[in-house]
C-alpha cells in the first residue's frame, strides 16, 4: 500500500513538472506562453469573436439604413417636426435638379445649418 501511494505521488510530480516546463517554453521569460494572433504567414488578424472596424461600420450603416427605411412620413414629422420635413423635401427637390447653391441658401435662410452642410457634402460629389 505504501508503494502504491508513493507511486501516485511520483506520477503526480512528473505530470506537474511536465506542464510547468511546457508553459515556460516559448514564452517571454515570465513563465507564460507567447500568444500570437493570426497565421504563420506573418499576417495578423483580429482575435476570434471580435469585429473589425469595417464590420462595425457596416453594422452601423445597415442599422441606420434599416431605421430610415422603416420611418414613414408621419414618423418623420413626429421625430423632426413638420417644418423641417417640409424644408427637407423642398431642399431635396432642388438638389435633385442640380441647383445646389439655391438648396443650400434655402436651408441657411431657414436657419438649418446642419442641412446646409449636408447639401454641400452631397453636391461636392456631383
JSON list of C-alpha atoms in Angstrom, two decimals:
[
{"chain": "A", "resi": 1, "resn": "UNK", "atom": "CA", "xyz": [0.00, 0.00, 0.00]},
{"chain": "A", "resi": 2, "resn": "UNK", "atom": "CA", "xyz": [2.84, 2.31, 0.89]},
{"chain": "A", "resi": 3, "resn": "UNK", "atom": "CA", "xyz": [4.40, 1.73, -2.55]},
{"chain": "A", "resi": 4, "resn": "UNK", "atom": "CA", "xyz": [1.10, 2.49, -4.28]},
{"chain": "A", "resi": 5, "resn": "UNK", "atom": "CA", "xyz": [0.77, 5.88, -2.55]},
{"chain": "A", "resi": 6, "resn": "UNK", "atom": "CA", "xyz": [4.41, 6.69, -3.31]},
{"chain": "A", "resi": 7, "resn": "UNK", "atom": "CA", "xyz": [3.84, 5.71, -6.95]},
{"chain": "A", "resi": 8, "resn": "UNK", "atom": "CA", "xyz": [0.84, 8.05, -7.27]},
{"chain": "A", "resi": 9, "resn": "UNK", "atom": "CA", "xyz": [2.79, 10.88, -5.62]},
{"chain": "A", "resi": 10, "resn": "UNK", "atom": "CA", "xyz": [5.69, 10.36, -8.02]},
{"chain": "A", "resi": 11, "resn": "UNK", "atom": "CA", "xyz": [3.36, 10.25, -11.01]},
{"chain": "A", "resi": 12, "resn": "UNK", "atom": "CA", "xyz": [1.67, 13.46, -9.90]},
{"chain": "A", "resi": 13, "resn": "UNK", "atom": "CA", "xyz": [5.05, 15.16, -9.51]},
{"chain": "A", "resi": 14, "resn": "UNK", "atom": "CA", "xyz": [6.05, 14.12, -13.04]},
{"chain": "A", "resi": 15, "resn": "UNK", "atom": "CA", "xyz": [2.80, 15.40, -14.54]},
{"chain": "A", "resi": 16, "resn": "UNK", "atom": "CA", "xyz": [3.13, 18.74, -12.74]},
{"chain": "A", "resi": 17, "resn": "UNK", "atom": "CA", "xyz": [6.75, 19.11, -13.81]},
{"chain": "A", "resi": 18, "resn": "UNK", "atom": "CA", "xyz": [5.81, 18.36, -17.42]},
{"chain": "A", "resi": 19, "resn": "UNK", "atom": "CA", "xyz": [3.09, 21.03, -17.52]},
{"chain": "A", "resi": 20, "resn": "UNK", "atom": "CA", "xyz": [5.35, 23.57, -15.86]},
{"chain": "A", "resi": 21, "resn": "UNK", "atom": "CA", "xyz": [8.09, 23.04, -18.41]},
{"chain": "A", "resi": 22, "resn": "UNK", "atom": "CA", "xyz": [5.58, 23.18, -21.26]},
{"chain": "A", "resi": 23, "resn": "UNK", "atom": "CA", "xyz": [4.32, 26.53, -20.03]},
{"chain": "A", "resi": 24, "resn": "UNK", "atom": "CA", "xyz": [7.77, 28.04, -19.72]},
{"chain": "A", "resi": 25, "resn": "UNK", "atom": "CA", "xyz": [8.95, 27.07, -23.21]},
{"chain": "A", "resi": 26, "resn": "UNK", "atom": "CA", "xyz": [8.47, 29.59, -25.96]},
{"chain": "A", "resi": 27, "resn": "UNK", "atom": "CA", "xyz": [7.49, 32.31, -23.55]},
{"chain": "A", "resi": 28, "resn": "UNK", "atom": "CA", "xyz": [8.85, 35.69, -22.76]},
{"chain": "A", "resi": 29, "resn": "UNK", "atom": "CA", "xyz": [10.70, 34.55, -19.67]},
{"chain": "A", "resi": 30, "resn": "UNK", "atom": "CA", "xyz": [7.85, 35.19, -17.27]},
{"chain": "A", "resi": 31, "resn": "UNK", "atom": "CA", "xyz": [6.51, 31.64, -17.28]},
{"chain": "A", "resi": 32, "resn": "UNK", "atom": "CA", "xyz": [3.62, 32.41, -19.63]},
{"chain": "A", "resi": 33, "resn": "UNK", "atom": "CA", "xyz": [3.47, 31.06, -23.16]},
{"chain": "A", "resi": 34, "resn": "UNK", "atom": "CA", "xyz": [3.64, 33.55, -26.01]},
{"chain": "A", "resi": 35, "resn": "UNK", "atom": "CA", "xyz": [0.24, 34.18, -27.57]},
{"chain": "A", "resi": 36, "resn": "UNK", "atom": "CA", "xyz": [0.28, 35.01, -31.28]},
{"chain": "A", "resi": 37, "resn": "UNK", "atom": "CA", "xyz": [-2.79, 36.06, -33.26]},
{"chain": "A", "resi": 38, "resn": "UNK", "atom": "CA", "xyz": [-3.04, 35.24, -36.91]},
{"chain": "A", "resi": 39, "resn": "UNK", "atom": "CA", "xyz": [-1.45, 32.71, -39.17]},
{"chain": "A", "resi": 40, "resn": "UNK", "atom": "CA", "xyz": [2.16, 31.74, -39.60]},
{"chain": "A", "resi": 41, "resn": "UNK", "atom": "CA", "xyz": [2.35, 33.75, -42.84]},
{"chain": "A", "resi": 42, "resn": "UNK", "atom": "CA", "xyz": [3.05, 36.94, -40.92]},
{"chain": "A", "resi": 43, "resn": "UNK", "atom": "CA", "xyz": [-0.39, 38.50, -41.39]},
{"chain": "A", "resi": 44, "resn": "UNK", "atom": "CA", "xyz": [-2.02, 39.48, -38.13]},
{"chain": "A", "resi": 45, "resn": "UNK", "atom": "CA", "xyz": [-5.77, 39.10, -37.94]},
{"chain": "A", "resi": 46, "resn": "UNK", "atom": "CA", "xyz": [-8.25, 40.09, -35.27]},
{"chain": "A", "resi": 47, "resn": "UNK", "atom": "CA", "xyz": [-8.89, 37.66, -32.44]},
{"chain": "A", "resi": 48, "resn": "UNK", "atom": "CA", "xyz": [-11.80, 35.30, -32.95]},
{"chain": "A", "resi": 49, "resn": "UNK", "atom": "CA", "xyz": [-15.10, 36.73, -31.75]},
{"chain": "A", "resi": 50, "resn": "UNK", "atom": "CA", "xyz": [-14.26, 40.39, -32.31]},
{"chain": "A", "resi": 51, "resn": "UNK", "atom": "CA", "xyz": [-15.37, 42.53, -35.22]},
{"chain": "A", "resi": 52, "resn": "UNK", "atom": "CA", "xyz": [-13.05, 44.63, -37.31]},
{"chain": "A", "resi": 53, "resn": "UNK", "atom": "CA", "xyz": [-13.58, 48.35, -37.77]},
{"chain": "A", "resi": 54, "resn": "UNK", "atom": "CA", "xyz": [-15.08, 47.72, -41.20]},
{"chain": "A", "resi": 55, "resn": "UNK", "atom": "CA", "xyz": [-17.55, 45.24, -39.75]},
{"chain": "A", "resi": 56, "resn": "UNK", "atom": "CA", "xyz": [-18.62, 47.72, -37.07]},
{"chain": "A", "resi": 57, "resn": "UNK", "atom": "CA", "xyz": [-19.08, 50.42, -39.72]},
{"chain": "A", "resi": 58, "resn": "UNK", "atom": "CA", "xyz": [-21.13, 48.07, -41.92]},
{"chain": "A", "resi": 59, "resn": "UNK", "atom": "CA", "xyz": [-23.29, 47.09, -38.94]},
{"chain": "A", "resi": 60, "resn": "UNK", "atom": "CA", "xyz": [-23.88, 50.75, -38.01]},
{"chain": "A", "resi": 61, "resn": "UNK", "atom": "CA", "xyz": [-24.71, 51.78, -41.58]},
{"chain": "A", "resi": 62, "resn": "UNK", "atom": "CA", "xyz": [-27.01, 48.80, -42.06]},
{"chain": "A", "resi": 63, "resn": "UNK", "atom": "CA", "xyz": [-28.88, 49.53, -38.84]},
{"chain": "A", "resi": 64, "resn": "UNK", "atom": "CA", "xyz": [-29.16, 53.22, -39.72]},
{"chain": "A", "resi": 65, "resn": "UNK", "atom": "CA", "xyz": [-30.49, 52.40, -43.18]},
{"chain": "A", "resi": 66, "resn": "UNK", "atom": "CA", "xyz": [-32.99, 49.94, -41.71]},
{"chain": "A", "resi": 67, "resn": "UNK", "atom": "CA", "xyz": [-34.29, 52.56, -39.29]},
{"chain": "A", "resi": 68, "resn": "UNK", "atom": "CA", "xyz": [-34.56, 55.19, -42.02]},
{"chain": "A", "resi": 69, "resn": "UNK", "atom": "CA", "xyz": [-36.43, 52.82, -44.31]},
{"chain": "A", "resi": 70, "resn": "UNK", "atom": "CA", "xyz": [-38.86, 51.96, -41.53]},
{"chain": "A", "resi": 71, "resn": "UNK", "atom": "CA", "xyz": [-39.82, 55.61, -40.98]},
{"chain": "A", "resi": 72, "resn": "UNK", "atom": "CA", "xyz": [-42.88, 56.84, -42.79]},
{"chain": "A", "resi": 73, "resn": "UNK", "atom": "CA", "xyz": [-43.79, 60.49, -43.22]},
{"chain": "A", "resi": 74, "resn": "UNK", "atom": "CA", "xyz": [-45.84, 60.62, -40.03]},
{"chain": "A", "resi": 75, "resn": "UNK", "atom": "CA", "xyz": [-42.95, 59.23, -38.01]},
{"chain": "A", "resi": 76, "resn": "UNK", "atom": "CA", "xyz": [-40.58, 61.74, -39.62]},
{"chain": "A", "resi": 77, "resn": "UNK", "atom": "CA", "xyz": [-42.92, 64.61, -38.74]},
{"chain": "A", "resi": 78, "resn": "UNK", "atom": "CA", "xyz": [-43.22, 63.33, -35.19]},
{"chain": "A", "resi": 79, "resn": "UNK", "atom": "CA", "xyz": [-39.45, 62.97, -34.85]},
{"chain": "A", "resi": 80, "resn": "UNK", "atom": "CA", "xyz": [-38.26, 66.17, -36.59]},
{"chain": "A", "resi": 81, "resn": "UNK", "atom": "CA", "xyz": [-41.25, 68.47, -36.88]},
{"chain": "A", "resi": 82, "resn": "UNK", "atom": "CA", "xyz": [-43.43, 69.34, -39.86]},
{"chain": "A", "resi": 83, "resn": "UNK", "atom": "CA", "xyz": [-41.43, 72.46, -40.80]},
{"chain": "A", "resi": 84, "resn": "UNK", "atom": "CA", "xyz": [-38.12, 70.64, -41.02]},
{"chain": "A", "resi": 85, "resn": "UNK", "atom": "CA", "xyz": [-39.60, 67.74, -43.00]},
{"chain": "A", "resi": 86, "resn": "UNK", "atom": "CA", "xyz": [-41.17, 70.22, -45.45]},
{"chain": "A", "resi": 87, "resn": "UNK", "atom": "CA", "xyz": [-37.84, 72.04, -45.75]},
{"chain": "A", "resi": 88, "resn": "UNK", "atom": "CA", "xyz": [-36.05, 68.74, -46.38]},
{"chain": "A", "resi": 89, "resn": "UNK", "atom": "CA", "xyz": [-38.45, 67.89, -49.21]},
{"chain": "A", "resi": 90, "resn": "UNK", "atom": "CA", "xyz": [-38.00, 71.33, -50.82]},
{"chain": "A", "resi": 91, "resn": "UNK", "atom": "CA", "xyz": [-34.21, 71.27, -50.45]},
{"chain": "A", "resi": 92, "resn": "UNK", "atom": "CA", "xyz": [-34.06, 67.69, -51.73]},
{"chain": "A", "resi": 93, "resn": "UNK", "atom": "CA", "xyz": [-36.04, 68.63, -54.82]},
{"chain": "A", "resi": 94, "resn": "UNK", "atom": "CA", "xyz": [-33.57, 71.44, -55.61]},
{"chain": "A", "resi": 95, "resn": "UNK", "atom": "CA", "xyz": [-30.61, 69.09, -55.12]},
{"chain": "A", "resi": 96, "resn": "UNK", "atom": "CA", "xyz": [-32.23, 66.56, -57.46]},
{"chain": "A", "resi": 97, "resn": "UNK", "atom": "CA", "xyz": [-32.49, 69.31, -60.09]},
{"chain": "A", "resi": 98, "resn": "UNK", "atom": "CA", "xyz": [-28.80, 70.15, -59.63]},
{"chain": "A", "resi": 99, "resn": "UNK", "atom": "CA", "xyz": [-29.50, 73.56, -58.08]},
{"chain": "A", "resi": 100, "resn": "UNK", "atom": "CA", "xyz": [-27.26, 73.01, -55.06]},
{"chain": "A", "resi": 101, "resn": "UNK", "atom": "CA", "xyz": [-26.46, 76.66, -54.34]},
{"chain": "A", "resi": 102, "resn": "UNK", "atom": "CA", "xyz": [-30.14, 77.52, -54.13]},
{"chain": "A", "resi": 103, "resn": "UNK", "atom": "CA", "xyz": [-30.80, 74.48, -51.94]},
{"chain": "A", "resi": 104, "resn": "UNK", "atom": "CA", "xyz": [-28.01, 75.45, -49.57]},
{"chain": "A", "resi": 105, "resn": "UNK", "atom": "CA", "xyz": [-29.18, 79.06, -49.45]},
{"chain": "A", "resi": 106, "resn": "UNK", "atom": "CA", "xyz": [-32.73, 77.92, -48.68]},
{"chain": "A", "resi": 107, "resn": "UNK", "atom": "CA", "xyz": [-31.52, 75.74, -45.80]},
{"chain": "A", "resi": 108, "resn": "UNK", "atom": "CA", "xyz": [-29.43, 78.61, -44.41]},
{"chain": "A", "resi": 109, "resn": "UNK", "atom": "CA", "xyz": [-32.36, 81.06, -44.72]},
{"chain": "A", "resi": 110, "resn": "UNK", "atom": "CA", "xyz": [-34.48, 78.69, -42.64]},
{"chain": "A", "resi": 111, "resn": "UNK", "atom": "CA", "xyz": [-31.68, 78.51, -40.07]},
{"chain": "A", "resi": 112, "resn": "UNK", "atom": "CA", "xyz": [-30.82, 74.85, -40.59]},
{"chain": "A", "resi": 113, "resn": "UNK", "atom": "CA", "xyz": [-27.02, 74.84, -40.78]},
{"chain": "A", "resi": 114, "resn": "UNK", "atom": "CA", "xyz": [-26.84, 71.05, -40.49]},
{"chain": "A", "resi": 115, "resn": "UNK", "atom": "CA", "xyz": [-28.98, 70.62, -43.60]},
{"chain": "A", "resi": 116, "resn": "UNK", "atom": "CA", "xyz": [-26.94, 73.25, -45.45]},
{"chain": "A", "resi": 117, "resn": "UNK", "atom": "CA", "xyz": [-23.74, 71.38, -44.60]},
{"chain": "A", "resi": 118, "resn": "UNK", "atom": "CA", "xyz": [-25.28, 68.11, -45.77]},
{"chain": "A", "resi": 119, "resn": "UNK", "atom": "CA", "xyz": [-26.29, 69.74, -49.08]},
{"chain": "A", "resi": 120, "resn": "UNK", "atom": "CA", "xyz": [-22.73, 70.97, -49.53]},
{"chain": "A", "resi": 121, "resn": "UNK", "atom": "CA", "xyz": [-21.34, 67.47, -48.84]},
{"chain": "A", "resi": 122, "resn": "UNK", "atom": "CA", "xyz": [-23.84, 65.86, -51.18]},
{"chain": "A", "resi": 123, "resn": "UNK", "atom": "CA", "xyz": [-23.26, 68.29, -54.02]},
{"chain": "A", "resi": 124, "resn": "UNK", "atom": "CA", "xyz": [-19.47, 68.01, -53.89]},
{"chain": "A", "resi": 125, "resn": "UNK", "atom": "CA", "xyz": [-19.74, 64.50, -55.31]},
{"chain": "A", "resi": 126, "resn": "UNK", "atom": "CA", "xyz": [-21.88, 65.70, -58.22]}
]
